[in-house]
PDB file of C-alpha atoms in Angstrom:
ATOM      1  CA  UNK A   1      33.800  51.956  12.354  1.00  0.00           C
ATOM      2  CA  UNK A   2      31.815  51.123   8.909  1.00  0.00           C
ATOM      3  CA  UNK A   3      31.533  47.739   8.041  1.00  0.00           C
ATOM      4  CA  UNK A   4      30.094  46.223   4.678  1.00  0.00           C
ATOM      5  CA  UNK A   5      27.697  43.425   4.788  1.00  0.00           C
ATOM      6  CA  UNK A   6      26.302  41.548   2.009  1.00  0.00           C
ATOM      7  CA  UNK A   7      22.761  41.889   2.666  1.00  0.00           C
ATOM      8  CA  UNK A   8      19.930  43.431   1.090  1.00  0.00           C
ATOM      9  CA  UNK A   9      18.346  46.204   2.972  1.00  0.00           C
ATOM     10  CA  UNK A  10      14.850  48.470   3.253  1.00  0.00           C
ATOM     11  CA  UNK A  11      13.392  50.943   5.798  1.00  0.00           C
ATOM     12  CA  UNK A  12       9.654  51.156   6.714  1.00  0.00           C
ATOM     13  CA  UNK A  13       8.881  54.319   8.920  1.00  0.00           C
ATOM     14  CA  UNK A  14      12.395  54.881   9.773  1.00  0.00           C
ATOM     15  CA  UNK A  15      13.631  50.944  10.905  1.00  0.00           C
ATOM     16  CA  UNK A  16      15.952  48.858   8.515  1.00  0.00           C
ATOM     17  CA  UNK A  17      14.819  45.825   7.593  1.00  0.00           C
ATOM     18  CA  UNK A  18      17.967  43.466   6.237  1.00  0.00           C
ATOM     19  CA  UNK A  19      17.045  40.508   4.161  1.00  0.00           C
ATOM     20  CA  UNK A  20      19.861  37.752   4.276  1.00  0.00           C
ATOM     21  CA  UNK A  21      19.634  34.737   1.805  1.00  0.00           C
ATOM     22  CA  UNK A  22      21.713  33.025  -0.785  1.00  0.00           C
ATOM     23  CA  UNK A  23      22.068  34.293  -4.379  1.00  0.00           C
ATOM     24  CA  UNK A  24      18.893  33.774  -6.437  1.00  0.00           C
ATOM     25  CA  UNK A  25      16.994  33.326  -2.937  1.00  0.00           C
ATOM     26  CA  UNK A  26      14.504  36.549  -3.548  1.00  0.00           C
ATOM     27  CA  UNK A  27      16.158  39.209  -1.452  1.00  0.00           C
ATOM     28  CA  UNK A  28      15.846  41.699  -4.387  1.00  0.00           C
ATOM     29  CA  UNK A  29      12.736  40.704  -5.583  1.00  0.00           C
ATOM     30  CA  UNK A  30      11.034  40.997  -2.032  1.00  0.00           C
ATOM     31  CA  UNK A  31      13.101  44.585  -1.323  1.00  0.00           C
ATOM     32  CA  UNK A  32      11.277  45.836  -5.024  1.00  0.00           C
ATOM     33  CA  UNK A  33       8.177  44.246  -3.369  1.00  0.00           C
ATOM     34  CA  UNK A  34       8.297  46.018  -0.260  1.00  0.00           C
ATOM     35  CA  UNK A  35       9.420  48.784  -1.981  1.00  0.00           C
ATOM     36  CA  UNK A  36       6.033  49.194  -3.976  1.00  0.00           C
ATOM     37  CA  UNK A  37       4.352  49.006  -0.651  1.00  0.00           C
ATOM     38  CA  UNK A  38       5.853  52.490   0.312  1.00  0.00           C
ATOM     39  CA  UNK A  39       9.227  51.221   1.679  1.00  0.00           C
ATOM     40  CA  UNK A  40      12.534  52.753   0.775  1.00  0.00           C
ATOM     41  CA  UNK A  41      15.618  51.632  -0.183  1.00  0.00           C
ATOM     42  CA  UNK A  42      19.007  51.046   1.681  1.00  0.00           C
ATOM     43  CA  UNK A  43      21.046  49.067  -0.250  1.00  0.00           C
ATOM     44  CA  UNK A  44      20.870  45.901  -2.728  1.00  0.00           C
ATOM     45  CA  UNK A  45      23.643  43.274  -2.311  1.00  0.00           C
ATOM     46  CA  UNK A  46      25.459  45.318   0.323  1.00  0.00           C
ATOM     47  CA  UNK A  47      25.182  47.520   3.015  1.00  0.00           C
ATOM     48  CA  UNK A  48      27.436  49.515   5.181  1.00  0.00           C
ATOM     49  CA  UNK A  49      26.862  49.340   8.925  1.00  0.00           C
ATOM     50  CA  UNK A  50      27.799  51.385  11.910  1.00  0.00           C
ATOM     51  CA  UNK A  51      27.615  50.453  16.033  1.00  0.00           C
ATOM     52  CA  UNK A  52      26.508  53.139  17.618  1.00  0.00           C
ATOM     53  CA  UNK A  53      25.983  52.693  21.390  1.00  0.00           C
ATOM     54  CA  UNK A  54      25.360  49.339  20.815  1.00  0.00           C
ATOM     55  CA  UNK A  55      22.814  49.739  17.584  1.00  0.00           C
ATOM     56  CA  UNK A  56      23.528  48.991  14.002  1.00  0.00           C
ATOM     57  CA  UNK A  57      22.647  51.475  11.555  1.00  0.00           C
ATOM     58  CA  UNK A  58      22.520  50.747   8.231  1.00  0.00           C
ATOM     59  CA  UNK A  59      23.404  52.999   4.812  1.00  0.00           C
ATOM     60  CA  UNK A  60      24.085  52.253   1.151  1.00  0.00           C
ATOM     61  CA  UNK A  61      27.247  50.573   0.296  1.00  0.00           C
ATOM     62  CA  UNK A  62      28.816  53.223  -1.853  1.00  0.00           C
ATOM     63  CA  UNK A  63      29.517  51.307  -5.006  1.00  0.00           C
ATOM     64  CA  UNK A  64      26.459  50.558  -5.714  1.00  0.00           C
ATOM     65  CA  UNK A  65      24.043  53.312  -3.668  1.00  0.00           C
ATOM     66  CA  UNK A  66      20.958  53.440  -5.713  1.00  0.00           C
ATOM     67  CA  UNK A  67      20.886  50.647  -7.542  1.00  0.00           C
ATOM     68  CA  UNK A  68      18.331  47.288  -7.101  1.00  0.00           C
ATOM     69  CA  UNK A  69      18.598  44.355  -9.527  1.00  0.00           C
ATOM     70  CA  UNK A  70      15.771  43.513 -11.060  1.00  0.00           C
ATOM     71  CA  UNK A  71      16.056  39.935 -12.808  1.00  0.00           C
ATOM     72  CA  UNK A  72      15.057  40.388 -16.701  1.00  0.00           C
ATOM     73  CA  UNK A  73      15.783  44.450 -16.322  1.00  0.00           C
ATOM     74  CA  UNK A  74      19.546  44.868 -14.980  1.00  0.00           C
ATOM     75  CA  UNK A  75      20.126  47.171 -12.241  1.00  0.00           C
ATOM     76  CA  UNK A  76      17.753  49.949 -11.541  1.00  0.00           C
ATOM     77  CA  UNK A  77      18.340  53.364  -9.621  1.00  0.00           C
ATOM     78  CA  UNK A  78      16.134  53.870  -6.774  1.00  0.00           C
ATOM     79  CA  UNK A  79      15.955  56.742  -3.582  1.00  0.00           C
ATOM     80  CA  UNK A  80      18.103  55.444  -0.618  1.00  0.00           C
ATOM     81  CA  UNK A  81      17.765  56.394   3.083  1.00  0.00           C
ATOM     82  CA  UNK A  82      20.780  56.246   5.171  1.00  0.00           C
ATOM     83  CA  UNK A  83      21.805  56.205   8.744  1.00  0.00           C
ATOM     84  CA  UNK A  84      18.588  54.348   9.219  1.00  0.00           C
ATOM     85  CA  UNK A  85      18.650  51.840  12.541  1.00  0.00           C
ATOM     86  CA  UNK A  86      18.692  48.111  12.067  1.00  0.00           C
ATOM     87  CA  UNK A  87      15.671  46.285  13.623  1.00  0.00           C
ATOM     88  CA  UNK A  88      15.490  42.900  11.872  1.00  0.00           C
ATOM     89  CA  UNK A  89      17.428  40.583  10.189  1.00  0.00           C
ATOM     90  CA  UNK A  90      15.523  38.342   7.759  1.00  0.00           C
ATOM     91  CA  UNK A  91      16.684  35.499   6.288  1.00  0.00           C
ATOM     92  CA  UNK A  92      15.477  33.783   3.387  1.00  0.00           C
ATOM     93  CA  UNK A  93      16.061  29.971   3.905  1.00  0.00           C
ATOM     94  CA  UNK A  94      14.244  26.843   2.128  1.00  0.00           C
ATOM     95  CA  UNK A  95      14.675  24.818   5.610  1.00  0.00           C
ATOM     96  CA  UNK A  96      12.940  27.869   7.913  1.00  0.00           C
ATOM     97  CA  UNK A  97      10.497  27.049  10.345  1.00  0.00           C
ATOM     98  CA  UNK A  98       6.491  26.590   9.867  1.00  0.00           C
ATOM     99  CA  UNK A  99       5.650  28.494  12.865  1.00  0.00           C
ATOM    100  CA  UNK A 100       7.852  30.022  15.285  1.00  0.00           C
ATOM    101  CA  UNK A 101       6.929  31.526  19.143  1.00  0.00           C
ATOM    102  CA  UNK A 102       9.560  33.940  19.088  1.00  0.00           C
ATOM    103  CA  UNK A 103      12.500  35.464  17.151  1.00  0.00           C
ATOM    104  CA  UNK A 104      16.183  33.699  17.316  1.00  0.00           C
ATOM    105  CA  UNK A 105      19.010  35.847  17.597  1.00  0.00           C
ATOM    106  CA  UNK A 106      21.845  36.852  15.516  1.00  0.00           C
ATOM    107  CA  UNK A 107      25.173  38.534  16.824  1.00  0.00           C
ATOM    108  CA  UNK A 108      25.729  40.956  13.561  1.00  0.00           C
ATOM    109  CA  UNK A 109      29.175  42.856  14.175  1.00  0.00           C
ATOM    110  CA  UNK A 110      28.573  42.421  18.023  1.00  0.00           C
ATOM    111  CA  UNK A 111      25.404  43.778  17.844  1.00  0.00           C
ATOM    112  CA  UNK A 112      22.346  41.195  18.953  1.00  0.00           C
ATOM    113  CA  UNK A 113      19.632  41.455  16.458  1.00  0.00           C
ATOM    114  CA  UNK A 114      15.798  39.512  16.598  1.00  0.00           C
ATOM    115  CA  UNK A 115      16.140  37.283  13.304  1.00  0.00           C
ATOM    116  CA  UNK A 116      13.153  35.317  11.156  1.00  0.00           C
ATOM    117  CA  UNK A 117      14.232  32.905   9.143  1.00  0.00           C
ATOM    118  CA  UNK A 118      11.055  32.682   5.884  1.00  0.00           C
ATOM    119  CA  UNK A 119      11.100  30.260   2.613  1.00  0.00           C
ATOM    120  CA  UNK A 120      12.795  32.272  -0.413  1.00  0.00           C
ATOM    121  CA  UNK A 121      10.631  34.379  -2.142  1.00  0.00           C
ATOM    122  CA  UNK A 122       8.309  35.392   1.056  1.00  0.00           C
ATOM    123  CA  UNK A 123       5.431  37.689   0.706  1.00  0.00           C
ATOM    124  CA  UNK A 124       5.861  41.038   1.756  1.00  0.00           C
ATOM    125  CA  UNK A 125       3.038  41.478   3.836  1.00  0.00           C
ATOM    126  CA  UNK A 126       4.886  38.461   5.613  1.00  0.00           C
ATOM    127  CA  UNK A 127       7.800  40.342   6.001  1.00  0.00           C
ATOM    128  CA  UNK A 128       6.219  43.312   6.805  1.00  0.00           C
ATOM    129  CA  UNK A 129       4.532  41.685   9.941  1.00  0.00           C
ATOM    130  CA  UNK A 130       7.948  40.047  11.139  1.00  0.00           C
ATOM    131  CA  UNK A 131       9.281  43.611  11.537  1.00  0.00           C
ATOM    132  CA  UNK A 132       6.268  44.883  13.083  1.00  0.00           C
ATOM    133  CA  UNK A 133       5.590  41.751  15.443  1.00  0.00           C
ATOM    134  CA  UNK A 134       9.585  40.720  15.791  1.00  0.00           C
ATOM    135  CA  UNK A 135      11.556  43.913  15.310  1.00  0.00           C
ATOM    136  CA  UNK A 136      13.322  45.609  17.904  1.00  0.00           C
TER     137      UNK A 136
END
């Protein structure tokens, strides 16, 4: 079964990262970020996702596969990946956590994911490091 999630989405060497965070929060600004650091796109604003033996695996959402807004420029077409398996959620939140010993948890579509909460508009190496160190 295919779900869609609102949720901005990348992969980096084959392992989704989703970005979670309310509108104007930086989700699409740190996907283009991470993006110009060799990651590729999954989806912008919404993502399909499918449990497989008890993974998520995350694709474009099909109305708008391709396509990353970019505030001041509209929406841009990009390369997607598909079918690529979830390993992080991140969320962008102004009341996250200065330092943290370990990842909390998030059941996404009965599915238990590692999830970092960052302040909006993180850095990307930041988020790049939360997949690496937190990511499943």
């Amino acid at each position: 079964m295919t779900l869609l999630h609102q949720a901005t989405c990348i992969a980096i060497n084959g392992r989704a990262l989703m970005i979670e965070g309310p509108p104007g929060s930086g989700k699409s600004r740190l996907a283009l970020a991470l993006i110009d650091r060799g990651a590729v796109l999954v989806g912008d604003d919404g993502v399909s996702l499918e449990e497989r033996s008890g993974r998520l695996y995350a694709s474009p959402a099909p109305a708008t596969s391709g396509l990353l807004e970019v505030r001041n420029l509209g929406l841009l077409t990009f390369p997607t990946i598909s079918n690529t398996r979830l390993a992080l959620v991140l969320r962008l939140d102004p009341e996250a956590p200065r330092f943290i010993d370990a990842a909390e948890q998030i059941d996404l579509h009965r599915v238990i994911l590692p999830l970092v909460r960052m302040w909006p508009d993180p850095d990307p190496l930041k988020a790049e490091l939360a997949l690496k160190r937190y990511g499943v």
